[in-house]
mmCIF file of N, CA and C in Angstrom:
data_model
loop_
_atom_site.group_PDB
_atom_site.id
_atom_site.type_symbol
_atom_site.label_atom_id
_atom_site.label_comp_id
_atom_site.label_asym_id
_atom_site.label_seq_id
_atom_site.Cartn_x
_atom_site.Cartn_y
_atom_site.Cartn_z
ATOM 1 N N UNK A 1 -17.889 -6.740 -5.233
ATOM 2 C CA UNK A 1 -16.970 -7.038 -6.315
ATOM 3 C C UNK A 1 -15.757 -6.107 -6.214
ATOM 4 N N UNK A 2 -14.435 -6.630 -6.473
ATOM 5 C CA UNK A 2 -13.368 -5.776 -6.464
ATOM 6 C C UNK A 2 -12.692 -5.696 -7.726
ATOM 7 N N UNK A 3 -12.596 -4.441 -8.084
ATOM 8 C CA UNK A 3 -12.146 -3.787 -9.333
ATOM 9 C C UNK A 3 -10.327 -3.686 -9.135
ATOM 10 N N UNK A 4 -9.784 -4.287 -9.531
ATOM 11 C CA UNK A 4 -8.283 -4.490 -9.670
ATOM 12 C C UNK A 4 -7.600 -3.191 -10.509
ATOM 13 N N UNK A 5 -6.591 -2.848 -10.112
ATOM 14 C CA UNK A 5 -6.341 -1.321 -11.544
ATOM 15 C C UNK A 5 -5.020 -2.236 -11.653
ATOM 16 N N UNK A 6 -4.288 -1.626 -12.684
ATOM 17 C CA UNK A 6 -3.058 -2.029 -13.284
ATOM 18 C C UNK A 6 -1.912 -2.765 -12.330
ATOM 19 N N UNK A 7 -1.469 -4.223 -12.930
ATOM 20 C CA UNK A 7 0.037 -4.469 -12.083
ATOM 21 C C UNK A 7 1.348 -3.673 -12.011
ATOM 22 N N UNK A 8 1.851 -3.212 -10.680
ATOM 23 C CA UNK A 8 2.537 -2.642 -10.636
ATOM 24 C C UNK A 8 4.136 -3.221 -10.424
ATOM 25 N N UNK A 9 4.988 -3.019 -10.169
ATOM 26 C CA UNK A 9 6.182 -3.749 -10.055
ATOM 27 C C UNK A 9 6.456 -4.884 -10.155
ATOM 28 N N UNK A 10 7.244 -5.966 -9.648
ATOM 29 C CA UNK A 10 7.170 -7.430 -10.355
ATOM 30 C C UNK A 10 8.323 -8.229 -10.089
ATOM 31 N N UNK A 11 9.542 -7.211 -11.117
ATOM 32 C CA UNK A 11 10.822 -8.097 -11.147
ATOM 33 C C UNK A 11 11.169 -8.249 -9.472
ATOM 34 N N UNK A 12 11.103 -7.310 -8.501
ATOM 35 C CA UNK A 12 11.900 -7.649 -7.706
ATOM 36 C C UNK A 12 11.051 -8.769 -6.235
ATOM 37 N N UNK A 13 9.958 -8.747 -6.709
ATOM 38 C CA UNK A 13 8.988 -9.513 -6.102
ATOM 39 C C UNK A 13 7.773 -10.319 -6.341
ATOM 40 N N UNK A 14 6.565 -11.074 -5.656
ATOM 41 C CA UNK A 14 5.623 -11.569 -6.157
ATOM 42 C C UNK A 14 4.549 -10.901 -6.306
ATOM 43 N N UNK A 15 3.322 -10.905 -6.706
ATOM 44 C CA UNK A 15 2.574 -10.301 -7.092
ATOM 45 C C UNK A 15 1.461 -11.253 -5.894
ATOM 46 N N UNK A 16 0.195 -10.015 -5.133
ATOM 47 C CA UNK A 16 -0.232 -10.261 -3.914
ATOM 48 C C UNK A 16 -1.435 -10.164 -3.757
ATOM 49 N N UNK A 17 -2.306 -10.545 -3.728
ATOM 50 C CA UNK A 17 -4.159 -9.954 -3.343
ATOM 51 C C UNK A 17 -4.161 -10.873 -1.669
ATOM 52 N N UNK A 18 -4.947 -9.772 -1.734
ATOM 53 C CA UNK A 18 -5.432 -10.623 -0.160
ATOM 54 C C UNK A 18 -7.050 -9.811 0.453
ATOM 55 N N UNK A 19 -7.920 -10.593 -0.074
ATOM 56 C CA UNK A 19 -9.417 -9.989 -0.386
ATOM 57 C C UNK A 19 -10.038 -10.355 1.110
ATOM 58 N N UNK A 20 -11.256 -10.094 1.365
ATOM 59 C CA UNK A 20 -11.964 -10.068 2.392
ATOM 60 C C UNK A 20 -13.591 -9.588 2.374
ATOM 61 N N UNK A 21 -13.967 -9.806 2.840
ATOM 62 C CA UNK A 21 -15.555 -9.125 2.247
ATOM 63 C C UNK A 21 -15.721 -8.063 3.269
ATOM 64 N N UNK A 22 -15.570 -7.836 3.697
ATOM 65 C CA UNK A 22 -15.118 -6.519 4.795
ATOM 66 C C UNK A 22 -14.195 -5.530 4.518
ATOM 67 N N UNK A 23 -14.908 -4.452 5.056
ATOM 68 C CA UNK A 23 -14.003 -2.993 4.953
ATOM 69 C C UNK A 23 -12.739 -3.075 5.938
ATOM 70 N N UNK A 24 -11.510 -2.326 5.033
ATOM 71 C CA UNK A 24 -10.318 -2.349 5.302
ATOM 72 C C UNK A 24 -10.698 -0.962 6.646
ATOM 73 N N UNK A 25 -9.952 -1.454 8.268
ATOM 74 C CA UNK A 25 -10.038 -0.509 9.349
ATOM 75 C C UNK A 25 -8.374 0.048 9.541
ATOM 76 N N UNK A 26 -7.571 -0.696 8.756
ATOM 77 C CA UNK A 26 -6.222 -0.024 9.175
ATOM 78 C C UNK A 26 -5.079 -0.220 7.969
ATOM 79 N N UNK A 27 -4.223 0.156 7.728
ATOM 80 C CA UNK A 27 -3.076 -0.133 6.765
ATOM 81 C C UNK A 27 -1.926 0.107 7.370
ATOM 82 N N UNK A 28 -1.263 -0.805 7.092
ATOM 83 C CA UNK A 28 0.183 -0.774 7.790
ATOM 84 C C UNK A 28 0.989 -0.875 6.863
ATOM 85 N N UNK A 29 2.180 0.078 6.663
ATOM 86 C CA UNK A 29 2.746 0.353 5.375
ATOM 87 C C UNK A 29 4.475 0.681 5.708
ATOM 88 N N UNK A 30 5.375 -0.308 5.045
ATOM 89 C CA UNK A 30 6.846 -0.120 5.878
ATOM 90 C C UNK A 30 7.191 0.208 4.238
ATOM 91 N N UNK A 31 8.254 1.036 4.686
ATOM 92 C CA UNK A 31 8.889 1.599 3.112
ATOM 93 C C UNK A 31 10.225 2.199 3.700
ATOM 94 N N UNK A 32 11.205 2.178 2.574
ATOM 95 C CA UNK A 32 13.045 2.384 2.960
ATOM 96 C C UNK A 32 13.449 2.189 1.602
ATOM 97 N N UNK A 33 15.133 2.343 1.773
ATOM 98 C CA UNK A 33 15.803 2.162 0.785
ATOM 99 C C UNK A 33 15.456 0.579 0.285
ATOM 100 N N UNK A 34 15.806 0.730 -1.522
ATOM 101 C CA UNK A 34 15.384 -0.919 -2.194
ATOM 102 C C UNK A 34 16.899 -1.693 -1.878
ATOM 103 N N UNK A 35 17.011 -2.462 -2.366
ATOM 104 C CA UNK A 35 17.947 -3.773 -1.908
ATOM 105 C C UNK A 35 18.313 -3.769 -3.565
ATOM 106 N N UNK A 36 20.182 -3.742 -2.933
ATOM 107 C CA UNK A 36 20.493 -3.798 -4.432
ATOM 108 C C UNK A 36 21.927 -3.065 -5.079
ATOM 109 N N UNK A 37 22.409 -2.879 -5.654
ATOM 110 C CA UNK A 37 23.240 -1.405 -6.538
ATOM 111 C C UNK A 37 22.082 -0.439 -7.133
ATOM 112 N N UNK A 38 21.472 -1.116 -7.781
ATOM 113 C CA UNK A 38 20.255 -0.787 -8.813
ATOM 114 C C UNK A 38 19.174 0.109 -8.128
ATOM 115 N N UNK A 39 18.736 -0.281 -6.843
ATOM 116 C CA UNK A 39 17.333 0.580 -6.418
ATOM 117 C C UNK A 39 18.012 0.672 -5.019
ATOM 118 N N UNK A 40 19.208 0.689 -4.073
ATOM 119 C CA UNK A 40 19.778 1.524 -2.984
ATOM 120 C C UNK A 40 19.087 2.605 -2.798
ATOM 121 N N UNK A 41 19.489 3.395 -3.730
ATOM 122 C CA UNK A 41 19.467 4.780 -4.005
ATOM 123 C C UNK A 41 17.738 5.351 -4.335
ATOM 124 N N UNK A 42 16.717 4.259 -4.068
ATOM 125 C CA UNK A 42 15.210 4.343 -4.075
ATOM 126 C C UNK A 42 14.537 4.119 -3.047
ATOM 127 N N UNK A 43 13.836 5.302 -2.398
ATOM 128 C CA UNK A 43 12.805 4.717 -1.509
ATOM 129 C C UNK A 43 11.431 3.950 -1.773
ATOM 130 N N UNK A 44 11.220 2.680 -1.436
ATOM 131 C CA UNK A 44 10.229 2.109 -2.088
ATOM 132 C C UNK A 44 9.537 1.460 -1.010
ATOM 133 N N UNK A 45 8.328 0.955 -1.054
ATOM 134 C CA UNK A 45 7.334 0.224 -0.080
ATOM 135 C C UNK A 45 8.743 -1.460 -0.245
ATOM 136 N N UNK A 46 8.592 -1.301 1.196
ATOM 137 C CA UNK A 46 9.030 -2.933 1.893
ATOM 138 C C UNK A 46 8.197 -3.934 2.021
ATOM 139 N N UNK A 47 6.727 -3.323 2.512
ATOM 140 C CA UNK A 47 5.749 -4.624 2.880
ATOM 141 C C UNK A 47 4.468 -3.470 3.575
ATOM 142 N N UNK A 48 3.165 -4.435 3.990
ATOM 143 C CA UNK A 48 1.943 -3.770 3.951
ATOM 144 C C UNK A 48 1.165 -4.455 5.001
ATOM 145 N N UNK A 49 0.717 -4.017 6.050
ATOM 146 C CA UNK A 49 -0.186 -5.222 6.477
ATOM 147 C C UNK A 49 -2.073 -4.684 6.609
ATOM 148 N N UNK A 50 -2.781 -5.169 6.437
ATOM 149 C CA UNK A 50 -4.015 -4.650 6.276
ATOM 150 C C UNK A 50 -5.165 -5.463 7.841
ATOM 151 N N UNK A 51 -5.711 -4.855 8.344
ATOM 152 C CA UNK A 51 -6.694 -5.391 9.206
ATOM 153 C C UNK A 51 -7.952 -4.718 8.903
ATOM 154 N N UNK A 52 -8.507 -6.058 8.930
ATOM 155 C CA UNK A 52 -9.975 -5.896 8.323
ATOM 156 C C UNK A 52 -11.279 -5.564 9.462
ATOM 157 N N UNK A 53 -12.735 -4.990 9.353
ATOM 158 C CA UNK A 53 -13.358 -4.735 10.375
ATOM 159 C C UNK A 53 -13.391 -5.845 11.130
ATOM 160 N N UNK A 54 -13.447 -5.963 12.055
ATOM 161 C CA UNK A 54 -13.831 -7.330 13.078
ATOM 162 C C UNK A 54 -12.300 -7.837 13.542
ATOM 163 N N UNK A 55 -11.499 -7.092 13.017
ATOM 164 C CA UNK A 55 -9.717 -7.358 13.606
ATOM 165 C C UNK A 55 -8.963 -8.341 12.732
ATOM 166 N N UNK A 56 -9.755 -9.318 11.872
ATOM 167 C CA UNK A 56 -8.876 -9.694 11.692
ATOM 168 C C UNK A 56 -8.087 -9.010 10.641
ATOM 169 N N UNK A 57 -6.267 -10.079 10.474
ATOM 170 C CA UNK A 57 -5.226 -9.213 9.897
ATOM 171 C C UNK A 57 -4.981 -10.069 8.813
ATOM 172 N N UNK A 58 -4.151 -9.459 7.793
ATOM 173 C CA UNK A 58 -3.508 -10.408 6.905
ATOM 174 C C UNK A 58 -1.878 -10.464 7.526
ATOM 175 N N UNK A 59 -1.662 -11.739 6.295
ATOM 176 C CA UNK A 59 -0.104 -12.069 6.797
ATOM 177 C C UNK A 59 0.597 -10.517 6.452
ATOM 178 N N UNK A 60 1.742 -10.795 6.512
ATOM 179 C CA UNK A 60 2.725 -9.702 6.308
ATOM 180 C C UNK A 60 3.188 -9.509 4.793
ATOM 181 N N UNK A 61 2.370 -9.016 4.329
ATOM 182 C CA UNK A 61 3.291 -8.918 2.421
ATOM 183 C C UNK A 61 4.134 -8.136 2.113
ATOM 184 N N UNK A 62 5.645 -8.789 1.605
ATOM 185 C CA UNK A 62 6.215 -7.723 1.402
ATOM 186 C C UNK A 62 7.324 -8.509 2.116
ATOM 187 N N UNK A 63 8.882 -7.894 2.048
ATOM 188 C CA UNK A 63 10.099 -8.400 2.380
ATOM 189 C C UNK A 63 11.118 -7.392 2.389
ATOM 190 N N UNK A 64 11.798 -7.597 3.713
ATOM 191 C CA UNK A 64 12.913 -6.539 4.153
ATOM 192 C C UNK A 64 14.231 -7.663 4.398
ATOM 193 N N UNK A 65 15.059 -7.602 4.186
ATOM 194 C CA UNK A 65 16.352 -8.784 4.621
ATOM 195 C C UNK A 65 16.193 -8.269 6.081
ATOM 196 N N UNK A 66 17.321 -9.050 7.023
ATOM 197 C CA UNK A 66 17.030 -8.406 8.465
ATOM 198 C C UNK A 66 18.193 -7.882 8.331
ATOM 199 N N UNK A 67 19.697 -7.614 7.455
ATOM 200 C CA UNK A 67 20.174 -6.355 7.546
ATOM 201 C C UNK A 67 19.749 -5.051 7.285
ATOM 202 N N UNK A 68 18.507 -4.774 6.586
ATOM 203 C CA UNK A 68 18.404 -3.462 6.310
ATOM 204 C C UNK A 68 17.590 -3.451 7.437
ATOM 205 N N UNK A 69 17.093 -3.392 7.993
ATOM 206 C CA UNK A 69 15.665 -3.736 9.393
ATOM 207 C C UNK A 69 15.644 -2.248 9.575
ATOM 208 N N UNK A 70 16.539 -1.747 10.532
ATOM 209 C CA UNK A 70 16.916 -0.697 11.212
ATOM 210 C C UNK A 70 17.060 0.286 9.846
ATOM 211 N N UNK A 71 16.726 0.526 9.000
ATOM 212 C CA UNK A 71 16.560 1.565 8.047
ATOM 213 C C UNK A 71 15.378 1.757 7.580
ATOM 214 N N UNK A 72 14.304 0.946 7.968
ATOM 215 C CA UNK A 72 13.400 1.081 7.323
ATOM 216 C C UNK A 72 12.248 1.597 8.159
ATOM 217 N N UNK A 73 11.570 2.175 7.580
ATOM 218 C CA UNK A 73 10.137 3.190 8.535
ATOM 219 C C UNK A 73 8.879 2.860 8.743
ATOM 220 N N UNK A 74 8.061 2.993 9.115
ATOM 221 C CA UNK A 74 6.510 2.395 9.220
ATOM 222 C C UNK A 74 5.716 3.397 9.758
ATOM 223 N N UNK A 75 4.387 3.358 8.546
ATOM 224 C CA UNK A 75 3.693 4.630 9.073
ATOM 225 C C UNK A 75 1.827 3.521 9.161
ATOM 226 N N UNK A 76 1.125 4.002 9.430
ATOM 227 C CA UNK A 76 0.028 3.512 9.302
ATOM 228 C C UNK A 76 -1.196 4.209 9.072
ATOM 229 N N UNK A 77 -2.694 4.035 8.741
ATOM 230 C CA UNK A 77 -3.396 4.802 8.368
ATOM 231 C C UNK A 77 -4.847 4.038 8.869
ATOM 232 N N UNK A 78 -5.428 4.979 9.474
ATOM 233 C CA UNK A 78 -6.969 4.576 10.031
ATOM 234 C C UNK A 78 -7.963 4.634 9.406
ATOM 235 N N UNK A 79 -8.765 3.914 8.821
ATOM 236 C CA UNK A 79 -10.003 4.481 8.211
ATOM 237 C C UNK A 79 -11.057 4.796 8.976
ATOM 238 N N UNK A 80 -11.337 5.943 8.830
ATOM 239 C CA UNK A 80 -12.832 6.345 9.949
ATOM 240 C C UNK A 80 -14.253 5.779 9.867
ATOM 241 N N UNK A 81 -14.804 5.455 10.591
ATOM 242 C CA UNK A 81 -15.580 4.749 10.639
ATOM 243 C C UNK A 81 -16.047 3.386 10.964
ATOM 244 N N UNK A 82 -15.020 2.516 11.047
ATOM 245 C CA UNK A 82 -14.733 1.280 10.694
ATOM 246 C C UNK A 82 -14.400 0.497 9.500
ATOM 247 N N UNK A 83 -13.614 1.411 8.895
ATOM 248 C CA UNK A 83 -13.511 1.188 7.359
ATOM 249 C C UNK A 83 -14.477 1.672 6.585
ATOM 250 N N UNK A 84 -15.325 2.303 6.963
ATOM 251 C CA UNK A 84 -16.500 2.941 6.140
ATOM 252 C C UNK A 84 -16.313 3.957 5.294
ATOM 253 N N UNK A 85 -15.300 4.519 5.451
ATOM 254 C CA UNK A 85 -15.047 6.198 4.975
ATOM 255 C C UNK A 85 -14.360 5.824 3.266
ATOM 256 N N UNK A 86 -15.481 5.803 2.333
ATOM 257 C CA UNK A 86 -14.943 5.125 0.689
ATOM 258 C C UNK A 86 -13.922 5.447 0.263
ATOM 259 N N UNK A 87 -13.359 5.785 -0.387
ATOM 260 C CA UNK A 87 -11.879 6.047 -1.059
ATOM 261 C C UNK A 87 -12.544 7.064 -2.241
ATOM 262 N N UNK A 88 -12.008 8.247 -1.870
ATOM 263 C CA UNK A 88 -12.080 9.400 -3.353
ATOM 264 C C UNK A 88 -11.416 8.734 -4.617
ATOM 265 N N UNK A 89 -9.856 8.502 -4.099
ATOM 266 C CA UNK A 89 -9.226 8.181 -5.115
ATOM 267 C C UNK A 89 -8.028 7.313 -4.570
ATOM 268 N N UNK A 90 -7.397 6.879 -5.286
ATOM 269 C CA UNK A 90 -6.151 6.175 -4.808
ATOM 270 C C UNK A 90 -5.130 5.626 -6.112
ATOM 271 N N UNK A 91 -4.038 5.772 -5.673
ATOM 272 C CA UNK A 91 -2.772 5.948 -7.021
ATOM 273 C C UNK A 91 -1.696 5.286 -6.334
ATOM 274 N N UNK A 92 -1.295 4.318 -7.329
ATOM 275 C CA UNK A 92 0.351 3.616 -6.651
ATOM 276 C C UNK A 92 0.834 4.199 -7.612
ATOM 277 N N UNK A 93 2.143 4.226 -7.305
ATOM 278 C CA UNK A 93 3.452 5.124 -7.841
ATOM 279 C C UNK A 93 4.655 3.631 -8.215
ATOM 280 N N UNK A 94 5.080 3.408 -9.835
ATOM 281 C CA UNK A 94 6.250 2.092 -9.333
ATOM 282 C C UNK A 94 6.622 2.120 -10.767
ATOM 283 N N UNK A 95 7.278 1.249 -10.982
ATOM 284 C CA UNK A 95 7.577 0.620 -12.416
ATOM 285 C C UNK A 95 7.591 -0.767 -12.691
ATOM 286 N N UNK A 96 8.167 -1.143 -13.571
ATOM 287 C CA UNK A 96 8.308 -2.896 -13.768
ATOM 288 C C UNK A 96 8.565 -3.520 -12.521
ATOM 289 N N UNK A 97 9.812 -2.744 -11.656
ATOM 290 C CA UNK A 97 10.570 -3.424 -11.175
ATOM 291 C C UNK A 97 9.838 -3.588 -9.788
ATOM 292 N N UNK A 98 9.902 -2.338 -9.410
ATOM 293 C CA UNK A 98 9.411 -2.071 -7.384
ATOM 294 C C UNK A 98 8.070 -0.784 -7.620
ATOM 295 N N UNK A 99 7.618 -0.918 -6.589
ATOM 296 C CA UNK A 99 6.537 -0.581 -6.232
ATOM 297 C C UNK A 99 6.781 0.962 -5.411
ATOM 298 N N UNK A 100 6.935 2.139 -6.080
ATOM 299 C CA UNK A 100 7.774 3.461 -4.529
ATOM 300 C C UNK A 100 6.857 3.879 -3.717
ATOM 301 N N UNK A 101 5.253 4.017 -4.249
ATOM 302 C CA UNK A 101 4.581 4.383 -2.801
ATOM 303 C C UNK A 101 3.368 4.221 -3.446
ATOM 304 N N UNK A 102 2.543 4.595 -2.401
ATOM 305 C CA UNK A 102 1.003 4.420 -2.105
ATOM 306 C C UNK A 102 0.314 5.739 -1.844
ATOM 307 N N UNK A 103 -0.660 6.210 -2.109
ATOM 308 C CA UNK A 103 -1.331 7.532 -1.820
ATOM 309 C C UNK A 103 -2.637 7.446 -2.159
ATOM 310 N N UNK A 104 -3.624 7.775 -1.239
ATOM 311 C CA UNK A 104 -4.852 8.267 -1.469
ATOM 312 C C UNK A 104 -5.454 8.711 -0.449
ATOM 313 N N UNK A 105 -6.807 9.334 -0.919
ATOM 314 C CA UNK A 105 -7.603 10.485 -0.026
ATOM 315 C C UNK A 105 -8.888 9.428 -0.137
ATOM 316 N N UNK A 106 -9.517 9.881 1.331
ATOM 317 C CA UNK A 106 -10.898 9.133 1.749
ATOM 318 C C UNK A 106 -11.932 10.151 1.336
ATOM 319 N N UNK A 107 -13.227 9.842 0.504
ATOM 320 C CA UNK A 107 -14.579 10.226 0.116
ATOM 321 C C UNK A 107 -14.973 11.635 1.376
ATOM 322 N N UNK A 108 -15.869 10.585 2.303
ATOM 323 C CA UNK A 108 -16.499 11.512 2.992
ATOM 324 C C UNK A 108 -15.516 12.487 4.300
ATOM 325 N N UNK A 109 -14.233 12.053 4.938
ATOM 326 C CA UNK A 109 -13.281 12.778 5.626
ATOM 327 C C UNK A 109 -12.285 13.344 5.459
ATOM 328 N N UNK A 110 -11.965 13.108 3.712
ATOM 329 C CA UNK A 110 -11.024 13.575 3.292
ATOM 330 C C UNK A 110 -9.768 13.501 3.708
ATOM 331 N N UNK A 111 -9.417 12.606 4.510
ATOM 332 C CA UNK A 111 -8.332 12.190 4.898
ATOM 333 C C UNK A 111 -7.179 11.939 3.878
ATOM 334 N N UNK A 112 -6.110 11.859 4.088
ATOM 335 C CA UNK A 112 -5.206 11.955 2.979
ATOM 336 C C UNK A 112 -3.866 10.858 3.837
ATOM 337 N N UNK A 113 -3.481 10.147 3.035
ATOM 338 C CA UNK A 113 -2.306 9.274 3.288
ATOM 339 C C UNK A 113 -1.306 9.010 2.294
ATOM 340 N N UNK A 114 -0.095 8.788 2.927
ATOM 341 C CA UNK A 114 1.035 8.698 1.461
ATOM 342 C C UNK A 114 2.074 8.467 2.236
ATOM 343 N N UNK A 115 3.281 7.086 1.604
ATOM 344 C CA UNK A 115 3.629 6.340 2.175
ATOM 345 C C UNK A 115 4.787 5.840 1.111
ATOM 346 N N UNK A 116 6.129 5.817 1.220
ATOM 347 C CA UNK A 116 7.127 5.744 0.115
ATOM 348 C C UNK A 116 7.878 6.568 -0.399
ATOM 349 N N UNK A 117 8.662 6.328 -1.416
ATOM 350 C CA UNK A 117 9.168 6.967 -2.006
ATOM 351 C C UNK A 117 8.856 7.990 -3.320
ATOM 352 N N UNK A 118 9.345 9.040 -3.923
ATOM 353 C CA UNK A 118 8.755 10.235 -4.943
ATOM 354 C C UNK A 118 9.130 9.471 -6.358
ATOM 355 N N UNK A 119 9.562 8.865 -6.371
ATOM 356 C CA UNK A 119 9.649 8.142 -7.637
ATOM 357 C C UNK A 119 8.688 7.204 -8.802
ATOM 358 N N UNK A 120 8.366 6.694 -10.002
ATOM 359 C CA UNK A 120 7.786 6.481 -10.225
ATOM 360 C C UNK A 120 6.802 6.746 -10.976
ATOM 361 N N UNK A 121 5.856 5.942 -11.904
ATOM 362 C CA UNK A 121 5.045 6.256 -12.980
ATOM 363 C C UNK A 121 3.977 6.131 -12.038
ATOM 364 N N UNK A 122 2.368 7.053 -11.944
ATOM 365 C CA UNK A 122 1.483 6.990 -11.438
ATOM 366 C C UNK A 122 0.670 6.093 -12.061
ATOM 367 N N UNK A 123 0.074 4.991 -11.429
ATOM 368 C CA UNK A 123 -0.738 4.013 -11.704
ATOM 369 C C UNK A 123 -2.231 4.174 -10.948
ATOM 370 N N UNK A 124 -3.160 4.630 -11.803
ATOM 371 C CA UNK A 124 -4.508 5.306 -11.025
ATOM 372 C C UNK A 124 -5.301 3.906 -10.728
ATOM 373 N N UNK A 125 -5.759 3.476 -9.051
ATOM 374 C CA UNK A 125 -6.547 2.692 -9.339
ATOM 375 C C UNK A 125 -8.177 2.999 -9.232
ATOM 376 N N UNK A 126 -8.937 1.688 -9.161
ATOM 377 C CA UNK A 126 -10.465 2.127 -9.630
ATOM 378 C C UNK A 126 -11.072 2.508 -8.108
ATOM 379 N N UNK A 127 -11.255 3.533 -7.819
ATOM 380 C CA UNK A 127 -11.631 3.995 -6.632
ATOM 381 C C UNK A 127 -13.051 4.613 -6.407
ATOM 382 N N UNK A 128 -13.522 5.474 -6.634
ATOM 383 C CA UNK A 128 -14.574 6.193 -7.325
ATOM 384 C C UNK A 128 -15.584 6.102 -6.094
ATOM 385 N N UNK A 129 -15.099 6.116 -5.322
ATOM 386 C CA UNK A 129 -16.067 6.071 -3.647
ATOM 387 C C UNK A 129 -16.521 4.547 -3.587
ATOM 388 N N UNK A 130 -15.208 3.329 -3.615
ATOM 389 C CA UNK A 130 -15.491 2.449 -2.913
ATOM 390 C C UNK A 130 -14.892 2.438 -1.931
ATOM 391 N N UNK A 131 -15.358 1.326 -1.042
ATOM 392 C CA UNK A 131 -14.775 0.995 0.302
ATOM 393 C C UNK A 131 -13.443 -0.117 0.189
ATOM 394 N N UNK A 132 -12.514 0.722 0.563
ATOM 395 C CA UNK A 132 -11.349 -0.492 0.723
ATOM 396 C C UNK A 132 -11.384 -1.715 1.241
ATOM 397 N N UNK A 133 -11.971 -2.371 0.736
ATOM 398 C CA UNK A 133 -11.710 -3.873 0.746
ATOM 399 C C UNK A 133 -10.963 -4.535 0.589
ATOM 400 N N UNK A 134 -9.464 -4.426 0.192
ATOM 401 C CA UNK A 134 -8.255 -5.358 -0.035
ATOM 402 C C UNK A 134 -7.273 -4.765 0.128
#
C-alpha cells in the first residue's frame, strides 16, 4: 500500500503518480531555473525519471521548454540494494505554484540525497522505513 503525503505545487503544472509494485532502484532528478518573470529567479525540479527493480522505467515527468535545455542540471540517486534500502525520511520542499526540491535519507545506509532549489515550505512525506515504491 502507498501512503501519499501532501500535494505539492500545481499552478505551473500537472499533478503525477506513477506506482509500481516494486522497489524504486534509481531516481533521476533534472532541476534549473523556473520559466517565467515570476519563478526565473527560482531553482526548482524540471522533471524526474524513476526505474524500478527489474529495469523497468517510467515516462519522463516533468517539462523543460528546449530553450532553457542547456541550463538545466541532472543529478541521480541509487538505492542500495536493489531498491531495498527503506527510506528514514523524505521531505519535498514547494508551494502552490512549483515544486523546488526533493530530499531524503535511506533507513539502513543512510545515504542522503537532495536535488533543487533552497526555497520553499517543507512538505514531510509518510516515510517511516518504507521502501520507495513510486
Amino acid at each position: 500500500m502507498v501512503n501519499c503525503g501532501p500535494t505539492i505545487g500545481g499552478n505551473g503544472g500537472s499533478e503525477f503518480k506513477s506506482f509500481r509494485e516494486r522497489p524504486v532502484e534509481q531516481l533521476d532528478v533534472w532541476y534549473g531555473n523556473g520559466s517565467g518573470d515570476d519563478f526565473n529567479k527560482y531553482t526548482i525540479l524540471r522533471g524526474i525519471k524513476i526505474r524500478w527493480a527489474g529495469g523497468e522505467q517510467s515516462r519522463d515527468i516533468g517539462h523543460c521548454p528546449e530553450k532553457e535545455e542547456r541550463g538545466v542540471l541532472h543529478t541521480s540517486f541509487d538505492f542500495e540494494r536493489n531498491g531495498n534500502d527503506p527510506l528514514e525520511w523524505m521531505d519535498i520542499y514547494g508551494s502552490a505554484s512549483r515544486v523546488d526540491s526533493l530530499r531524503l535519507v535511506t533507513k539502513d545506509e543512510k545515504d542522503h540525497f537532495e536535488a533543487g532549489g533552497v526555497g520553499g515550505d517543507k512538505c514531510v512525506q509518510p516515510a517511516n522505513g518504507a521502501v520507495f515504491d513510486h
